[in-house]
Short mmCIF file of C-alpha atoms in Angstrom, two decimals:
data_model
loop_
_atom_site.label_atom_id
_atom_site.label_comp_id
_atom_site.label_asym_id
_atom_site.label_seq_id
_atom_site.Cartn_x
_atom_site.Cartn_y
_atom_site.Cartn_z
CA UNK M 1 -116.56 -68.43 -71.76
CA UNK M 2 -117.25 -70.99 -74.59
CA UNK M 3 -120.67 -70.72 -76.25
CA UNK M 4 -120.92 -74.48 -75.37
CA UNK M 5 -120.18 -73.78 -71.77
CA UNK M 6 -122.46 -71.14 -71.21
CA UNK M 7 -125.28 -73.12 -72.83
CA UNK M 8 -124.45 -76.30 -70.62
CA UNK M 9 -124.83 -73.73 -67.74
CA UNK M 10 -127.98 -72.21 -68.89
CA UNK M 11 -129.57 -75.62 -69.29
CA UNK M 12 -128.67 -76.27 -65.58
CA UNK M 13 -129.71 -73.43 -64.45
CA UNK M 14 -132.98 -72.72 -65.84
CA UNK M 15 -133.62 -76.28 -65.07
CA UNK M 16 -132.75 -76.35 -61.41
CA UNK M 17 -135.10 -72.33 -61.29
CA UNK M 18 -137.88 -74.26 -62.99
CA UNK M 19 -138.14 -77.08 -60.54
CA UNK M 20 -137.48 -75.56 -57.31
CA UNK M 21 -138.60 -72.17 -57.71
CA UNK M 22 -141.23 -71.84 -60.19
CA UNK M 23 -143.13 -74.91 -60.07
CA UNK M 24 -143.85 -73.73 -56.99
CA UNK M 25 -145.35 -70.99 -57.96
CA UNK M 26 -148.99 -70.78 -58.81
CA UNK M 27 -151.47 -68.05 -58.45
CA UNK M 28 -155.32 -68.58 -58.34
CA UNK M 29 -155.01 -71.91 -60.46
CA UNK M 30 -154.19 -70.13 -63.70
CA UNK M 31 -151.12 -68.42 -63.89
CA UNK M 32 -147.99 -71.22 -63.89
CA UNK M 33 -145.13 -69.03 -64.80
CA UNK M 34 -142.23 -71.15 -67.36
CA UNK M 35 -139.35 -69.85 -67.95
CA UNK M 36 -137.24 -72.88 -68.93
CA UNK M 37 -138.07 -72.44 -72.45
CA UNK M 38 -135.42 -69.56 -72.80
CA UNK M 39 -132.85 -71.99 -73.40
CA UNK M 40 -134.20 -72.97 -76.39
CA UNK M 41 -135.07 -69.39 -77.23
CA UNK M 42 -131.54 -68.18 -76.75
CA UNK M 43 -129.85 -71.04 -78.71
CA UNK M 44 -127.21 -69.45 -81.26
CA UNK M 45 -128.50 -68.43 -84.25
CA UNK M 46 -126.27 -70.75 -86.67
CA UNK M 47 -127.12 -73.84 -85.08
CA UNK M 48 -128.65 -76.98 -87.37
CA UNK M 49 -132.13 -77.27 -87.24
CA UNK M 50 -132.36 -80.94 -86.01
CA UNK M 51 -129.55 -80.07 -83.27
CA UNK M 52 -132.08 -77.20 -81.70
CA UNK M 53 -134.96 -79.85 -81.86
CA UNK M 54 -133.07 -82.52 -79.73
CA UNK M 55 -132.15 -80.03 -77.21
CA UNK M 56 -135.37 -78.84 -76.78
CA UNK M 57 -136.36 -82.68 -76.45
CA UNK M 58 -133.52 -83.56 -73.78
CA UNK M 59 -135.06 -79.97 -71.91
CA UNK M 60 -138.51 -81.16 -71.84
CA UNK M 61 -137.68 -84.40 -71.02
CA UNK M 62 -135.58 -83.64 -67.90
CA UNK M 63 -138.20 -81.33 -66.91
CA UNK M 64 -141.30 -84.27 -67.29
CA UNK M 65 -138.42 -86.06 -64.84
CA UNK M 66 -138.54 -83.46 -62.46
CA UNK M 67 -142.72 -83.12 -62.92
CA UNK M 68 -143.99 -86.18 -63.44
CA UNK M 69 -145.56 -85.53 -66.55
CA UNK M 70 -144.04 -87.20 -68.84
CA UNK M 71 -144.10 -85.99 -72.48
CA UNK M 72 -146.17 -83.04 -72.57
CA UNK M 73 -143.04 -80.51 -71.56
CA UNK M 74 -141.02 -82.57 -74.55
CA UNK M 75 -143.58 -82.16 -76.53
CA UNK M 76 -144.28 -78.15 -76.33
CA UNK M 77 -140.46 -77.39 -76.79
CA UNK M 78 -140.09 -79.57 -79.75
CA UNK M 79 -142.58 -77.76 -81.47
CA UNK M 80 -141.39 -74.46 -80.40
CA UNK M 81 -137.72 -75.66 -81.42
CA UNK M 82 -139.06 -76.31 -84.52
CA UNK M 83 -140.96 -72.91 -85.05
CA UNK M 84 -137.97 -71.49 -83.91
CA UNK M 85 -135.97 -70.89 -87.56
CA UNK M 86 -139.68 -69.49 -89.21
CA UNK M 87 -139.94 -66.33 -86.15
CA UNK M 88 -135.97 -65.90 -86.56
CA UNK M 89 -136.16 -65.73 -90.54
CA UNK M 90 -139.81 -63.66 -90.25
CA UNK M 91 -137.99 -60.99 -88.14
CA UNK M 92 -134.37 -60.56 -89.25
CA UNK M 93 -133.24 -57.96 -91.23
CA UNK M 94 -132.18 -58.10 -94.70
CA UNK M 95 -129.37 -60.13 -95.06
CA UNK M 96 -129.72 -61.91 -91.41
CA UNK M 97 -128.31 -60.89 -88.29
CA UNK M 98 -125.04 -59.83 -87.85
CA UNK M 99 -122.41 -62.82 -87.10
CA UNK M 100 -121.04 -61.12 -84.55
CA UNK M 101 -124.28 -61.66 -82.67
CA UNK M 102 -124.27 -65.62 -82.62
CA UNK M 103 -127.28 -65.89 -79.90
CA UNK M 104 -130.71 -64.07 -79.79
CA UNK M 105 -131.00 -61.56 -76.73
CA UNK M 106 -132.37 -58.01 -76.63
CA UNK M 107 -128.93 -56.46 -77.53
CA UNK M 108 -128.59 -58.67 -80.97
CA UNK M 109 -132.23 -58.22 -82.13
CA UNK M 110 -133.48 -55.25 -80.56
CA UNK M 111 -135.78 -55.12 -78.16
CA UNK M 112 -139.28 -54.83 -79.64
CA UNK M 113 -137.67 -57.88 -81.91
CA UNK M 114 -136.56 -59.64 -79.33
CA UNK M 115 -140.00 -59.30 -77.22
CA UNK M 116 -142.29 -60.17 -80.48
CA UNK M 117 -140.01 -63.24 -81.13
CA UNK M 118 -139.93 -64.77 -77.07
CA UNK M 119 -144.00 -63.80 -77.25
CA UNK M 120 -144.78 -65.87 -80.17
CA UNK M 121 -143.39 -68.91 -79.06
CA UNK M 122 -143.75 -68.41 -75.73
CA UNK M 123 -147.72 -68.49 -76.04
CA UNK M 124 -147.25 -71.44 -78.69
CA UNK M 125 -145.45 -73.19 -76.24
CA UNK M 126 -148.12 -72.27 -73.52
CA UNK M 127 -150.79 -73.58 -75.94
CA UNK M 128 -149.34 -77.04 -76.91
CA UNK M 129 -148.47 -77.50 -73.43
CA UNK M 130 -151.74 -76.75 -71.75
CA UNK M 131 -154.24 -78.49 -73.91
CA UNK M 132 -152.09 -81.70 -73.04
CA UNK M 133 -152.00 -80.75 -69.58
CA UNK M 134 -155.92 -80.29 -69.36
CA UNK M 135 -156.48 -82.69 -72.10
CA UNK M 136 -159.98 -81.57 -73.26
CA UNK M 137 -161.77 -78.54 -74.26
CA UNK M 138 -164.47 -78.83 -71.50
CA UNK M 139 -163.62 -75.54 -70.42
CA UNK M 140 -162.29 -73.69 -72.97
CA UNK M 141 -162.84 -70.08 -71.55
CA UNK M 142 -160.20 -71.19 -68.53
CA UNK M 143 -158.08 -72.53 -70.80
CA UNK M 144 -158.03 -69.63 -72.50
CA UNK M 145 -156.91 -67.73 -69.60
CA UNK M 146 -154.84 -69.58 -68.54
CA UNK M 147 -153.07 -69.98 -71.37
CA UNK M 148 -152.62 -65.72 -71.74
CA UNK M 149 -152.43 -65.06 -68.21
CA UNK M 150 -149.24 -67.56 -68.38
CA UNK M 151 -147.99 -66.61 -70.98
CA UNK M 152 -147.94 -63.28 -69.60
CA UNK M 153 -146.47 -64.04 -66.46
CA UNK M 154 -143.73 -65.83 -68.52
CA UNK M 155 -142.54 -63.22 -70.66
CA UNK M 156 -142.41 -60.81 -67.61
CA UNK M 157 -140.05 -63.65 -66.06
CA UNK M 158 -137.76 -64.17 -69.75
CA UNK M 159 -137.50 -60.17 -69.73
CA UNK M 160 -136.05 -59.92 -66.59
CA UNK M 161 -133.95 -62.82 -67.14
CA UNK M 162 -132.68 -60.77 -69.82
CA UNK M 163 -131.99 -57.77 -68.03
CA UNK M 164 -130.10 -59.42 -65.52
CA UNK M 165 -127.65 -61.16 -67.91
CA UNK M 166 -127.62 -59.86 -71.33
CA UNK M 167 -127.59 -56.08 -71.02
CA UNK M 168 -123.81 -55.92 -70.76
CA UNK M 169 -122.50 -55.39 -74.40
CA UNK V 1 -135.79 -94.39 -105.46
CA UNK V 2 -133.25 -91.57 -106.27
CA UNK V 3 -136.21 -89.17 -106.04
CA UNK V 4 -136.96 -90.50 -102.87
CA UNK V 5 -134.16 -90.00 -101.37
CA UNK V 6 -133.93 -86.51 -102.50
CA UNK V 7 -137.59 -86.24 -100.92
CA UNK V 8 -137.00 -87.01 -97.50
CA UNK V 9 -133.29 -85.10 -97.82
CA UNK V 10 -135.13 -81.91 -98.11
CA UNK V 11 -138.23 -82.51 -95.47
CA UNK V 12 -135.32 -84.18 -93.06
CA UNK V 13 -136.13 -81.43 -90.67
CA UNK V 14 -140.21 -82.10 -90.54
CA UNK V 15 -139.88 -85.81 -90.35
CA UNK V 16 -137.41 -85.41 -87.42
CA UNK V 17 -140.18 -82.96 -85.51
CA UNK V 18 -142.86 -85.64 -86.49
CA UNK V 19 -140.89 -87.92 -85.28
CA UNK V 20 -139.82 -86.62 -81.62
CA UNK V 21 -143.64 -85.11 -81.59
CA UNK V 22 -145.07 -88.41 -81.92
CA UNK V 23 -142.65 -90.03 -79.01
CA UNK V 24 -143.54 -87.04 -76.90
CA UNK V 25 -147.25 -88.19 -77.69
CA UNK V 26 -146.61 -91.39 -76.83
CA UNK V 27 -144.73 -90.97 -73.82
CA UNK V 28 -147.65 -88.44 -72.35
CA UNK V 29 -150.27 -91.29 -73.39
CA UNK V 30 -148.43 -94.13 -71.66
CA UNK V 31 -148.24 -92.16 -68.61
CA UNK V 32 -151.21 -90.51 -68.37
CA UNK V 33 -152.87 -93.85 -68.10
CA UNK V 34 -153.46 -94.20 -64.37
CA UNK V 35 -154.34 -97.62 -64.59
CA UNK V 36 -150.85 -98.60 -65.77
CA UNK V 37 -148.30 -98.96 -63.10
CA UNK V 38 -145.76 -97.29 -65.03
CA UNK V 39 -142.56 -96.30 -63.50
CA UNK V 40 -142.72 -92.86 -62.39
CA UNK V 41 -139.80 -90.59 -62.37
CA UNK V 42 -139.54 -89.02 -59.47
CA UNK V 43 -139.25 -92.31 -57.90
CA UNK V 44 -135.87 -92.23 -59.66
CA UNK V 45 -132.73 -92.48 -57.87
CA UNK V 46 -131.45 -88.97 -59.16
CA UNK V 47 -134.30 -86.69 -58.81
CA UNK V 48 -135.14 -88.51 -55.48
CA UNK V 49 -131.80 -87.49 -53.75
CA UNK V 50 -132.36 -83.59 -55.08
CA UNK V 51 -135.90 -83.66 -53.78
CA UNK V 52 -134.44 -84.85 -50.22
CA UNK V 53 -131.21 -82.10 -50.39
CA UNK V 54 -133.90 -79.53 -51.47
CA UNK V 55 -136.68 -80.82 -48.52
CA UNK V 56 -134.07 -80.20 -45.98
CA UNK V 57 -133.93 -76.86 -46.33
CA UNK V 58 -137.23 -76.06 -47.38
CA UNK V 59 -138.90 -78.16 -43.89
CA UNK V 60 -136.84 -76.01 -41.54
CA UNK V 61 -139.64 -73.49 -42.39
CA UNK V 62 -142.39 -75.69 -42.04
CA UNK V 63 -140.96 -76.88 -38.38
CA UNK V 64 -143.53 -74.80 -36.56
CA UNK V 65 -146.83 -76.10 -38.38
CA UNK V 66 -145.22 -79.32 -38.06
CA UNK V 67 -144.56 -79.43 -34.82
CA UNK V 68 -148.15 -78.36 -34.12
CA UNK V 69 -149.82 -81.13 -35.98
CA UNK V 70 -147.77 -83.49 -34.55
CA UNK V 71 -148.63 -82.46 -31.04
CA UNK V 72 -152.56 -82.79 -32.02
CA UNK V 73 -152.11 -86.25 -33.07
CA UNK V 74 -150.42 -87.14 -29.81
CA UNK V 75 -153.34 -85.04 -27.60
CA UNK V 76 -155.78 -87.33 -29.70
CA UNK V 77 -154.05 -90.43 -29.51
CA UNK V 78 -153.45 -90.29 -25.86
CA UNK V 79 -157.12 -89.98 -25.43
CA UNK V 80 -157.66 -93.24 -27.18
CA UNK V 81 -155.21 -95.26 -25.66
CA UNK V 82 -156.17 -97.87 -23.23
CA UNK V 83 -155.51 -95.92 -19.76
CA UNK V 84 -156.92 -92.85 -20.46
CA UNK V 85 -160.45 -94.70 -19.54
CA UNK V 86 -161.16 -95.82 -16.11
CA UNK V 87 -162.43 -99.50 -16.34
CA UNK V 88 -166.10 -99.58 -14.06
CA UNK V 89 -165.69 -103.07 -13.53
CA UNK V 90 -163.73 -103.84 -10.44
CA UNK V 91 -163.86 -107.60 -10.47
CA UNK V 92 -161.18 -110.10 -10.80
CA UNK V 93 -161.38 -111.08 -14.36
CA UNK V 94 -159.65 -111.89 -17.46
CA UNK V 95 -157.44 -109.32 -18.49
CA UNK V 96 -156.62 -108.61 -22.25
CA UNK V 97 -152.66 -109.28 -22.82
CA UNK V 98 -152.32 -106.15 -25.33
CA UNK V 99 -148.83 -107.37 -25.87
CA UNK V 100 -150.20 -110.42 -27.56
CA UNK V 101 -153.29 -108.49 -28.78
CA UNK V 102 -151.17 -106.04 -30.72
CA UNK V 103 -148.50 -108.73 -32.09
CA UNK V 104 -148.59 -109.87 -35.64
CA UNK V 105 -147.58 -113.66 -35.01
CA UNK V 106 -149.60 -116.31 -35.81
CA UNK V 107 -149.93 -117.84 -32.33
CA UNK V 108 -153.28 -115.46 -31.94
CA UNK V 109 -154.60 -118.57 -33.90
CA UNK V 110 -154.19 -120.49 -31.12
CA UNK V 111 -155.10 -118.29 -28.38
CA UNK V 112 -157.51 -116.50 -30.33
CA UNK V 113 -156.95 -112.93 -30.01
CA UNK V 114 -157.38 -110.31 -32.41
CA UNK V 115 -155.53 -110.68 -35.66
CA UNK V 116 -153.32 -107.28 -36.62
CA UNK V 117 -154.83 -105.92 -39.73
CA UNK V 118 -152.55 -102.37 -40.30
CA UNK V 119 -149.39 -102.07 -40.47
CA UNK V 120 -147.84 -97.80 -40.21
CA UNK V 121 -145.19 -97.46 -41.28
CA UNK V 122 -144.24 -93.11 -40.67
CA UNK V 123 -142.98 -91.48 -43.99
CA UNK V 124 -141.18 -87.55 -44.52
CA UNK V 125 -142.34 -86.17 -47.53
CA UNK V 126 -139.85 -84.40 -50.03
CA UNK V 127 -141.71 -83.25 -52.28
CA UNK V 128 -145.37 -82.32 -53.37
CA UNK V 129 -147.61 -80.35 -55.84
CA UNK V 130 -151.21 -78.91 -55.16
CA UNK V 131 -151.16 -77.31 -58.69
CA UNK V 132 -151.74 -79.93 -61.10
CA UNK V 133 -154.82 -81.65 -62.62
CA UNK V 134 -152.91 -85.06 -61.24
CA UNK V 135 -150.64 -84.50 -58.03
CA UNK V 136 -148.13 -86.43 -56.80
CA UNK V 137 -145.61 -86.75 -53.77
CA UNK V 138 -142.37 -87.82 -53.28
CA UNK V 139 -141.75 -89.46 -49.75
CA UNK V 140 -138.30 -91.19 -48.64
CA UNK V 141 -138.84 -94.42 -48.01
CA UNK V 142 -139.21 -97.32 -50.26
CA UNK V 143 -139.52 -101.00 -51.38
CA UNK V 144 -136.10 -101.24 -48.93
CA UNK V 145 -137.92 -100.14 -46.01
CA UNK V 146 -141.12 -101.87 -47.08
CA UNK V 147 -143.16 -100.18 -49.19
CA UNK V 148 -145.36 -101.67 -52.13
CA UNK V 149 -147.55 -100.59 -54.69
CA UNK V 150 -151.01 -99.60 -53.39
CA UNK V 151 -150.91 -98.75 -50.51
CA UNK V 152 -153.05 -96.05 -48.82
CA UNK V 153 -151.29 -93.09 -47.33
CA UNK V 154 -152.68 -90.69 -44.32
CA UNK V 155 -151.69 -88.12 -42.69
CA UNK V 156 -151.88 -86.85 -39.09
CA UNK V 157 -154.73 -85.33 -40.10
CA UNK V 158 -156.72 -87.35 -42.89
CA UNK V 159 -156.34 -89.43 -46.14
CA UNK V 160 -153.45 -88.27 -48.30
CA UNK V 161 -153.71 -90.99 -51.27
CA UNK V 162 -152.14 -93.83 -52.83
CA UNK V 163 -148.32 -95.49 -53.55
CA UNK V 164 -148.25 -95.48 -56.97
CA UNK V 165 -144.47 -96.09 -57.90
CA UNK V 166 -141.41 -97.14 -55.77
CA UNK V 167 -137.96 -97.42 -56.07
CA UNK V 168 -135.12 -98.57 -53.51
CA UNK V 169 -135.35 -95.38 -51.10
CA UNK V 170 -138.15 -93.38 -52.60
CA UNK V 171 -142.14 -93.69 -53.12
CA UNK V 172 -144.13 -91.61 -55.79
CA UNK V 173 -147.95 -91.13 -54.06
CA UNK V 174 -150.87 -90.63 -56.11
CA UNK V 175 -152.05 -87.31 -54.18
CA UNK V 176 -155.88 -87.37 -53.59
CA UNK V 177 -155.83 -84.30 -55.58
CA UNK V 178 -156.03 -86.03 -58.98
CA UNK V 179 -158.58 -84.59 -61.11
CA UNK V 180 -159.60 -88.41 -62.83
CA UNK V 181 -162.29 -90.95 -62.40
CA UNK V 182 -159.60 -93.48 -61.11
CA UNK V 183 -159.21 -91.81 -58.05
CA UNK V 184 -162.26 -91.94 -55.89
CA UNK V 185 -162.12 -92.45 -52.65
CA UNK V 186 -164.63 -94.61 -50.61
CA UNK V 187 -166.57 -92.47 -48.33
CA UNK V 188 -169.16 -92.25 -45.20
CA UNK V 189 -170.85 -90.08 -43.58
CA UNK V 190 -170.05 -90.15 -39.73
CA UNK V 191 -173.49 -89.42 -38.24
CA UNK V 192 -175.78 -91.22 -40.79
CA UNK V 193 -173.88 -93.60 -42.14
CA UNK V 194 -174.51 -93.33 -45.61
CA UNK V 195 -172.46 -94.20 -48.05
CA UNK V 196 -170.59 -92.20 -51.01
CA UNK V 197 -167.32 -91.32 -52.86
CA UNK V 198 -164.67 -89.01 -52.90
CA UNK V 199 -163.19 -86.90 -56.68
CA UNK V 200 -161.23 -83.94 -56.87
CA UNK V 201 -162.60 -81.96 -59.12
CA UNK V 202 -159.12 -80.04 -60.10
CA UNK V 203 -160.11 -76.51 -58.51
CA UNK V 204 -159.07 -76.12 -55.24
CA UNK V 205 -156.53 -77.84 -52.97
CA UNK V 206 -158.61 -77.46 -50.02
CA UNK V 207 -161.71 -78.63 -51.26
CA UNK V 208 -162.84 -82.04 -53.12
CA UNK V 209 -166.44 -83.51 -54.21
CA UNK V 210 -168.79 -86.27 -52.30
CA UNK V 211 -171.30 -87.76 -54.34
CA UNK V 212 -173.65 -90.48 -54.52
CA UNK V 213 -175.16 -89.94 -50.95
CA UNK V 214 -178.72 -90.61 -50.45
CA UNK V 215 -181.49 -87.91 -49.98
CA UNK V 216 -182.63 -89.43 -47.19
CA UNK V 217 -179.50 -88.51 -45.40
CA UNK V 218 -179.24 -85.96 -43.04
CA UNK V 219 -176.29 -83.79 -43.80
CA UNK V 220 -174.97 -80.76 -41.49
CA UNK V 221 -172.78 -78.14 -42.57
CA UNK V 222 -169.74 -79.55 -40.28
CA UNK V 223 -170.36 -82.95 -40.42
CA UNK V 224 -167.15 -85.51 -40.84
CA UNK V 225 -166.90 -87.76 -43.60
CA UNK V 226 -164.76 -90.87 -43.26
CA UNK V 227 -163.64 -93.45 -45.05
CA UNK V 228 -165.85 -96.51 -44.98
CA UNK V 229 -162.85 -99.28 -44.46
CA UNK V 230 -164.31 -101.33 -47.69
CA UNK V 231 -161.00 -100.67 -50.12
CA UNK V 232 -158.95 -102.40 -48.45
CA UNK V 233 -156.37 -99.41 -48.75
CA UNK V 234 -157.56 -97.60 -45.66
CA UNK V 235 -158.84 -98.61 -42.59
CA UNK V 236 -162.16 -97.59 -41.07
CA UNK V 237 -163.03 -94.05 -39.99
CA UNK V 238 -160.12 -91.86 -41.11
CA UNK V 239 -161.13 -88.56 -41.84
CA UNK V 240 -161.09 -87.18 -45.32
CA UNK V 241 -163.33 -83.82 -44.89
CA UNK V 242 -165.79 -81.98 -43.49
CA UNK V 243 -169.35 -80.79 -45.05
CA UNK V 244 -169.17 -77.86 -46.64
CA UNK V 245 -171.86 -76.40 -48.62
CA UNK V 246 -174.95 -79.56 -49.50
CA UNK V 247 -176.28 -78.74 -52.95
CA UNK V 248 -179.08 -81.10 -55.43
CA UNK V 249 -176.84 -83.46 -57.66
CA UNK V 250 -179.50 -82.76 -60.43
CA UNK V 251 -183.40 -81.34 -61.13
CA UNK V 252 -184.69 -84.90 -60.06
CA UNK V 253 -182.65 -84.54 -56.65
CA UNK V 254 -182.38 -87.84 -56.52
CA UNK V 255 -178.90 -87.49 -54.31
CA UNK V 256 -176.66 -84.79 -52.62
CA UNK V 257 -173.83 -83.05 -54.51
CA UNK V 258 -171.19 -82.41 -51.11
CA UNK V 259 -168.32 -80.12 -51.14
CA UNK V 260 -165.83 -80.74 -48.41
CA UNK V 261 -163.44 -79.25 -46.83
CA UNK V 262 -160.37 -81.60 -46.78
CA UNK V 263 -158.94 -83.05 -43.89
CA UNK V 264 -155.22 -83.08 -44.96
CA UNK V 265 -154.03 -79.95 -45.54
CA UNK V 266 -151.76 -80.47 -48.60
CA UNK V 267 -150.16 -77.00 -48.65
CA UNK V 268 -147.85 -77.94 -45.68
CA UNK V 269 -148.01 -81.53 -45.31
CA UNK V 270 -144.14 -83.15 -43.97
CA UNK V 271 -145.05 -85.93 -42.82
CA UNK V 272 -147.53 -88.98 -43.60
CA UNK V 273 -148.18 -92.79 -42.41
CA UNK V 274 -147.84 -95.65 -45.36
CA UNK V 275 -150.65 -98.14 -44.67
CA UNK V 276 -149.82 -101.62 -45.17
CA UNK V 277 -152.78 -103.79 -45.17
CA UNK V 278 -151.87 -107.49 -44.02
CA UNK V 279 -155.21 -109.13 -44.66
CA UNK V 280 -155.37 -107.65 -47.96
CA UNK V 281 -154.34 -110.56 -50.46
CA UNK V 282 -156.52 -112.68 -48.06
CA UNK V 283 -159.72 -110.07 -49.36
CA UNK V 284 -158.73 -109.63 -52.58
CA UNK V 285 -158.30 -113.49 -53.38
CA UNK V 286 -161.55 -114.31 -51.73
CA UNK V 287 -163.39 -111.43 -53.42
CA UNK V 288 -161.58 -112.27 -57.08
CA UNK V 289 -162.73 -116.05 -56.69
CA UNK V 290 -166.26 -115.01 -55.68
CA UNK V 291 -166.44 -112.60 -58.87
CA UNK V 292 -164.68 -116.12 -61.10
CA UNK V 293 -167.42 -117.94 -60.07
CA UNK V 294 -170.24 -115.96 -60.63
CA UNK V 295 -169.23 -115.24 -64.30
#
């Protein structure tokens, strides 16, 4: 399968999970698992810059569509998209990951890689997007938790995403 | 200008984030504003027909709790229909033609009956959130079948909120569960009469706010609060909630601070009534000229 394929499948996917299944999903008020952002994590490693910032536009954007809230998904993965190169050139080894290895999963960077690189922009993603969902700092201890305890809950979620697709070598 | 050039060559990839951040930021600011009636999404002719495929799979498990709140709503409206009461007076007299009572023709100028004020129109909701600081739902059935702009939604059970958006099939409601100062809802009590209004305050789905009622009300844990019919989006003496825990709105207890228990119970909601309000223009046009004038 085509590396374009898969990723036009992924987008679908994770989209179609987000809306149905995990939007549904909401414990206590403060844990709103995401996983939708692990298209944009799992983008191949070569690809421009700008190219990995419009996708992760186009992803938030279908998923405001889907939400009703328009912008502030778009808004969180553009940033992350954008962070994206700075974790990827922060963690790689010298000389940059193998080409063989064209997208990041747990098999290409490792798995304590992998996890520190899906944590840190998972929770940056979590943070952009809940201070526009809330929109003010009235109550910044539940924002707080919120923000973790999501975060959290996400990560468990991209992990076994990963385990169910990516193991195989 | 060479230099220039060269600048923004090597910062192309920042001024391309600042760019899509600051349509993202505008986009969330243009429709966060409830006041606009922008054109919400899920009204859309796309996500509306997923919402419906997914609906129809996800309401066969709701048919039970469905079924049950549609048989309470008969039980109570069978008790308030005409010939559940035995008339006392035995007399020959006139009889009220409910035929013509109920009709929404203009003859009942002429023969002076009661004018029709609602209109229901019965909805199927396909899809709804309890989880946000602003809710919405998605209901099937639109400006094709009649459906406008502001108009009040209930359900079987109590007030469910506003039309905010439509498109040909599909309606986007403004849940009551929006946590904003836009979306207050015009409340009584039902014993004492007193008058108050309805937030969300974004913590619970089952619970929302009443403030602004008197201390010289008398409030019981259990007491209904309805809506007091002066919006013009709902009629009279729908339920929204029940009295929950009574607390001080301040140290000067000057008024009562109500939780309530909410009516509607959003988590399994299916189906809902769209309120169309015929006298409305008439209200609003004599109200805005009144305001004109004063100014």
């Amino acid at each position: 399968m085509s590396i374009l394929l898969r990723n036009i499948i992924r987008f679908a996917f994770l989209l179609l999970i987000q809306v149905f299944v995990l939007n549904k999903i909401l414990i206590h008020q403060l844990v709103s698992p995401y996983l939708y952002m692990l298209f944009i994590l799992a983008l191949p490693f070569n690809l421009p810059r700008p190219v990995v910032m419009l996708l992760g536009f186009l992803m938030g954007i279908s998923l405001d569509m889907f939400s009703n809230t328009m912008g502030i998904h778009a808004a969180a993965c553009v940033f992350i998209a954008y962070l994206r190169p700075f974790i990827i050139n922060v963690l790689s080894p010298q000389g940059g990951f193998e080409t063989t290895q064209k997208t990041p999963s747990m098999t290409s960077m490792g798995v304590s890689q992998f996890l520190i690189y899906a944590a840190v922009l998972v929770f940056l993603h979590h943070v952009v997007f809940f201070i526009l969902e809330v929109f003010g700092f009235g109550n910044p201890l539940y924002l707080m938790l919120k923000i973790l305890l999501s975060t959290a809950a996400s990560l468990i979620l991209i992990v076994l995403y990963e385990l169910l697709f990516f193991t195989k070598k | 200008m060479r230099n220039l050039i060269i600048f923004f060559r090597r910062y192309f990839n920042f001024f391309l984030f600042l760019l899509l951040e600051v349509i993202c930021i505008v986009l969330v600011f243009q429709n966060n504003n409830l006041q606009r009636s922008a054109y919400l999404n899920s009204a859309n002719d796309i996500s509306g027909k997923l919402y419906d495929k997914y609906n129809n799979v996800q309401y066969y498990f709701h048919l039970k709790a469905t079924n049950d709140s549609l048989v309470a709503e008969n039980t109570r409206l069978h008790n308030a229909v005409r010939t559940s009461f035995d008339s006392v007076v035995t007399g020959t007299g006139l009889k009220i033609d409910t035929i013509r009572q109920y009709s929404d023709d203009t003859l009942h100028r002429v023969i002076g009956t009661q004018v029709r004020r609602y209109k229901y129109f019965e909805a199927k909701v396909i899809n709804n959130s309890v989880n946000k600081p602003i809710n919405y739902l998605t209901i099937h059935r639109g400006s094709l079948q009649g459906i406008r702009p502001n108009m009040g939604v209930i359900s079987s059970s109590g007030v469910v909120g506003v039309v905010r958006s439509v498109s040909d099939n599909y309606a986007v409601v403004l849940s009551m569960l929006s946590k904003s100062n836009s979306v207050s809802i015009s409340a009584r009590l039902g014993q004492g009469k007193e008058m108050g209004s309805v937030h969300w305050d974004g913590d619970n789905a089952t619970y929302a706010q009443l403030k602004d009622i008197p201390k010289s009300a008398k409030v019981h844990k259990g007491d209904t609060v309805v809506t007091s019919g002066f919006s013009a989006l709902f009629p009279e003496n729908i339920p929204i909630g029940y009295v929950d825990t009574v607390m001080m709105s301040d140290k000067a207890g000057t008024s009562y601070n109500i939780r309530l228990r909410l009516a509607t119970n959003f988590y399994n909601v299916q189906y809902v009534y769209v309120i169309e309000n015929l006298l409305k223009d008439e209200q609003q046009r004599l109200e805005d000229s009144t305001y004109k004038l004063i100014k």
